[in-house]
Short mmCIF file of C-alpha atoms in Angstrom, two decimals:
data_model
loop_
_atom_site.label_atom_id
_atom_site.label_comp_id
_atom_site.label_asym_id
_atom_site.label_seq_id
_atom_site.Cartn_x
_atom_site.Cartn_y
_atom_site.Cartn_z
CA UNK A 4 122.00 103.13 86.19
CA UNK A 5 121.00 104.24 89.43
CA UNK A 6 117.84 103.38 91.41
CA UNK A 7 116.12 105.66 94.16
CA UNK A 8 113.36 103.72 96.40
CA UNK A 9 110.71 105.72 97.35
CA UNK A 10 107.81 105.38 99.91
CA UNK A 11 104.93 106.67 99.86
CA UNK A 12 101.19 107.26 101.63
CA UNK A 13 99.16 106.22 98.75
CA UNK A 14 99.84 104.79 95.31
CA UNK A 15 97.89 107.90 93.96
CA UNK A 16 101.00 110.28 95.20
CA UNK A 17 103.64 108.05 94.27
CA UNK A 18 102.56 107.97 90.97
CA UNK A 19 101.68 111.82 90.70
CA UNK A 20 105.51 112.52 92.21
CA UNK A 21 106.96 110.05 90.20
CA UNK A 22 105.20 110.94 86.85
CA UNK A 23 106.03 115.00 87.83
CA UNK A 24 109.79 114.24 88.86
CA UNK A 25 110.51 112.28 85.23
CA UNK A 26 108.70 115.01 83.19
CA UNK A 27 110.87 117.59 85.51
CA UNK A 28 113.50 115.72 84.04
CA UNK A 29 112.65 115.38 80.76
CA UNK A 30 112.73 118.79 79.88
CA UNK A 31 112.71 119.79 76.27
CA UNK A 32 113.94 116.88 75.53
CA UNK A 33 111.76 115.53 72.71
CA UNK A 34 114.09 112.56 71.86
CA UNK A 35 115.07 110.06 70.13
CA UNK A 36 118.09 109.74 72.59
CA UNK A 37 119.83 111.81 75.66
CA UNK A 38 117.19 111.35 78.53
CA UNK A 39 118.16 111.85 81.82
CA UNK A 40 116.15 108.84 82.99
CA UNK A 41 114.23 106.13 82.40
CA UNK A 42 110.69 105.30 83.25
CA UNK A 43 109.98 101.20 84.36
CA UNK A 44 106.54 100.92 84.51
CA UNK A 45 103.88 97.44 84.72
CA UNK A 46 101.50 98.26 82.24
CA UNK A 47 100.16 100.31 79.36
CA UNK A 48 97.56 102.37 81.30
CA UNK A 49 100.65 104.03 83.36
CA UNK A 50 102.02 104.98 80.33
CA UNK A 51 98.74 106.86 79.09
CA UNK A 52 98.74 108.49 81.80
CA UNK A 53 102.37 109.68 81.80
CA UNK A 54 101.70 110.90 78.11
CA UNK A 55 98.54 112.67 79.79
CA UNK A 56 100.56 114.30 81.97
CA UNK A 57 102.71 115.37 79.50
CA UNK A 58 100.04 117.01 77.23
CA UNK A 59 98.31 119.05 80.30
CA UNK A 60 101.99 120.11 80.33
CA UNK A 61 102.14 121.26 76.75
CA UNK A 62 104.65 118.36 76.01
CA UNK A 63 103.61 117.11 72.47
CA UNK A 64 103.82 113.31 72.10
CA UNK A 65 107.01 111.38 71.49
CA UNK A 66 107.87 108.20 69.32
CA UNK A 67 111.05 106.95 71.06
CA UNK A 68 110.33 108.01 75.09
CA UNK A 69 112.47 106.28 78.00
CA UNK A 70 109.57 104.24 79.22
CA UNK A 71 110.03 100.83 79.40
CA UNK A 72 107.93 98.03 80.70
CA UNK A 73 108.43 95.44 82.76
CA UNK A 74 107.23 92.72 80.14
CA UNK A 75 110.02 94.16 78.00
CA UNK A 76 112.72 92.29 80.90
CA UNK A 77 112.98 89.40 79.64
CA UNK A 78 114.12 90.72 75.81
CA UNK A 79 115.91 93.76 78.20
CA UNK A 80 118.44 91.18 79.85
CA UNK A 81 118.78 88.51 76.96
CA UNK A 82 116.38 85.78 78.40
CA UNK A 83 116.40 83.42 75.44
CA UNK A 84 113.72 81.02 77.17
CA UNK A 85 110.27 80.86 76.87
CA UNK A 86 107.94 80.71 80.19
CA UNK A 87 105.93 77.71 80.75
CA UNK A 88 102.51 77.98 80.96
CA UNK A 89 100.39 77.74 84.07
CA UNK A 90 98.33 74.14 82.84
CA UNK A 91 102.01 72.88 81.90
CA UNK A 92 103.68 73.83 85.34
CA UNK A 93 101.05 72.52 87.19
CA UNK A 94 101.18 69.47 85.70
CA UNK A 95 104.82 69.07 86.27
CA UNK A 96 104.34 70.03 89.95
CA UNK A 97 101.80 67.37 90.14
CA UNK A 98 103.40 65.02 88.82
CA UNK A 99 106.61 65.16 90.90
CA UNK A 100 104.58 65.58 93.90
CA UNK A 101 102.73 62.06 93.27
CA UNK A 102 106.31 60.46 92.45
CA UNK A 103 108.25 61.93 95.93
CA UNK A 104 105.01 60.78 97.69
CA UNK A 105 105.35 58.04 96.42
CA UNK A 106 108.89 57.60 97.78
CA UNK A 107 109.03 59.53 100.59
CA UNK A 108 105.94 58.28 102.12
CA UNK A 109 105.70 55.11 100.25
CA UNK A 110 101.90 56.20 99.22
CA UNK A 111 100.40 54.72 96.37
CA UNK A 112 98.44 57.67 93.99
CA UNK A 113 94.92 57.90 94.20
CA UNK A 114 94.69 56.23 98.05
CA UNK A 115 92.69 58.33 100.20
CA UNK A 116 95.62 59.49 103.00
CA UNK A 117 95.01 62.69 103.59
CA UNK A 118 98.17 64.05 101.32
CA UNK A 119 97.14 66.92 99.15
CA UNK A 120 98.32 66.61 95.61
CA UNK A 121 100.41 69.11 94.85
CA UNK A 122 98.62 72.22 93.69
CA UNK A 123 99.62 73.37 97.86
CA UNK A 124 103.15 73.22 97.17
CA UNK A 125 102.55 75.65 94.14
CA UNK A 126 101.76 78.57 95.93
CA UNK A 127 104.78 78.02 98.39
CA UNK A 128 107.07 78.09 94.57
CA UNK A 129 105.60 81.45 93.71
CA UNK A 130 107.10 82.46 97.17
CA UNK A 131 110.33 81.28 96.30
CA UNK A 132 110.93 80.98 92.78
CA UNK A 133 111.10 84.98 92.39
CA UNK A 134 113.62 85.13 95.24
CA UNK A 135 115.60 82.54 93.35
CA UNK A 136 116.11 80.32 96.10
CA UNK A 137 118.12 76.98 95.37
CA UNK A 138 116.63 73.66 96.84
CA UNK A 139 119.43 72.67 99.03
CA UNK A 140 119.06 76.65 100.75
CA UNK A 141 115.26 75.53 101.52
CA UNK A 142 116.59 72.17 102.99
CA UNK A 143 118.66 74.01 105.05
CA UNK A 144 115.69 76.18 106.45
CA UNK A 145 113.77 73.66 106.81
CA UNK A 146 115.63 71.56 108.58
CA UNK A 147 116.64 74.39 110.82
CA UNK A 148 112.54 74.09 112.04
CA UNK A 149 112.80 70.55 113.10
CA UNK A 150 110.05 68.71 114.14
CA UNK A 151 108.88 65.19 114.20
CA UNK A 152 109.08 61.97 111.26
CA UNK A 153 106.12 63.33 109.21
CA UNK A 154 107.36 66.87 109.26
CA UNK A 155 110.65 65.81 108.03
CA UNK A 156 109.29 63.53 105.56
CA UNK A 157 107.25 66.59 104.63
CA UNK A 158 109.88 68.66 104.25
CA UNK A 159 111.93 66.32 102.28
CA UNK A 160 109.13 65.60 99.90
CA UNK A 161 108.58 69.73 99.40
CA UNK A 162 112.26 69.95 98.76
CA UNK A 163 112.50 67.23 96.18
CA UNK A 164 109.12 68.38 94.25
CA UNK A 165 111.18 71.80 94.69
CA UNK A 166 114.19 70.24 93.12
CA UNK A 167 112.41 67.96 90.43
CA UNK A 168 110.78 70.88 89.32
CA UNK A 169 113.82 73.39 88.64
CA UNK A 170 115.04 70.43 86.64
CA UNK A 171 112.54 69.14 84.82
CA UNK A 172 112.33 73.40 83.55
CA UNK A 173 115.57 73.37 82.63
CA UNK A 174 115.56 70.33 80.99
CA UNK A 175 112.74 71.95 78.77
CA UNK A 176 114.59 74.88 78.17
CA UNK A 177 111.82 76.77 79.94
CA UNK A 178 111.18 79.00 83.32
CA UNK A 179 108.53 79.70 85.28
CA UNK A 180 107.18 83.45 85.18
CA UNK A 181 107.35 83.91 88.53
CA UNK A 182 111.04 83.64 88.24
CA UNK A 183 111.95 85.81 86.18
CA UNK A 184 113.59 88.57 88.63
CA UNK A 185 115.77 85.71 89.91
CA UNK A 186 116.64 85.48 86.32
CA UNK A 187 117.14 89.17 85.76
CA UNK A 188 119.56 89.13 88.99
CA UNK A 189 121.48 86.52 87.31
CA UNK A 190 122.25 88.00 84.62
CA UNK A 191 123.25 91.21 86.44
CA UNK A 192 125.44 89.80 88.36
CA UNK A 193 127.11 87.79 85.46
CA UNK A 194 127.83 91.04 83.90
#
C-alpha cells in the first residue's frame, strides 16, 4: 500500500482535495471489492461527509466502501491487548513515581519537598510512548544534557517511572492508548 503526504493551507482544502481525489478514484465502482484506494479517516463525521460528497455527485450510497477508521487499527494489525484506562494508568504512574522517589531521592511519601507526584511525568509519556521510545534510548538523551546531582537524580527517577511503567503494562497484558502507533509500527515491521 502506498502512502502520499500532503500539505496543505487549511484543513478545509485538504479535506475538499482529499475527499474529491478518492471519489475521482472511485469511479463507478460501487463495490463490494476492487477499489483503487483506501480512505483512513479519525472519525464518523468525515465519513458523512465523504458520503455527502458522494451524493451531490450522484454516487448512491455503498455498504462495503474503502473507508476505514483509525479506531479500527488496533483489530487492523492484530493488537490482541486491551488499553488501560486513564484512572488505571495514572495510578500506576503514581505509584512508581512515589517508589523511585523514594529510592532515588530517599524521600519518604507524603513529606512536603517540593517533588511533584507524578501526574508531570505523564504528559512527558504521551510524548514518548507514541514514538515508541525504549527507556534506556531516553537515558541516553538524557544523560547527553548533563547537569548537576538533582538533575541526574531527576533524570534517573523519570527513566525508571518510564521503565516501571512499560513493565508493569506488559505484565497486565495491557498498553497505553497513546501507544498504539508504536504498536502498529511493530507489527509492520515484523511482517
Amino acid at each position: 500500500m502506498a502512502f502520499r503526504l500532503v500539505q496543505s493551507k487549511s484543513a478545509h482544502v485538504l479535506w475538499e482535495t482529499c475527499s474529491d481525489r478518492f471519489l475521482d478514484e472511485l469511479g463507478g465502482n460501487r463495490g463490494p471489492d476492487g477499489f483503487a484506494s483506501h480512505l483512513w479517516i479519525t472519525h464518523r463525521n468525515l465519513r458523512d461527509l465523504l458520503f455527502e460528497r458522494a451524493y451531490d455527485r450522484g454516487i448512491p450510497g455503498w455498504l462495503g466502501p474503502p473507508v476505514s477508521f483509525f479506531s479500527d487499527l488496533p483489530q487492523l494489525f492484530d493488537i490482541r491487548l486491551k488499553p488501560v484506562g486513564p484512572i488505571t494508568s495514572r495510578g500506576l504512574i503514581r505509584h512508581l513515581s512515589v517508589k523511585y522517589r523514594r529510592e532515588i531521592f530517599g524521600l519518604d511519601p507524603g513529606k512536603a519537598d517540593g517533588m511533584v507526584r507524578g501526574h508531570m511525568l505523564d504528559g512527558l509519556f504521551g510524548d514518548l510512548l507514541p514514538e515508541g521510545v525504549p527507556p534506556d534510548q531516553l537515558g541516553e538523551a538524557l544523560a547527553e544534557l548533563g547537569g548537576d546531582k538533582f538533575a541526574e537524580q531527576r533524570n534517573d527517577w523519570i527513566v525508571q517511572v518510564y521503565a516501571g511503567y512499560l513493565a508493569e503494562l506488559q505484565r497486565l497484558g495491557v498498553y497505553d492508548r497513546r501507544s498504539i502507533h508504536a504498536l502498529i509500527a511493530e507489527r509492520i515491521e515484523s511482517g
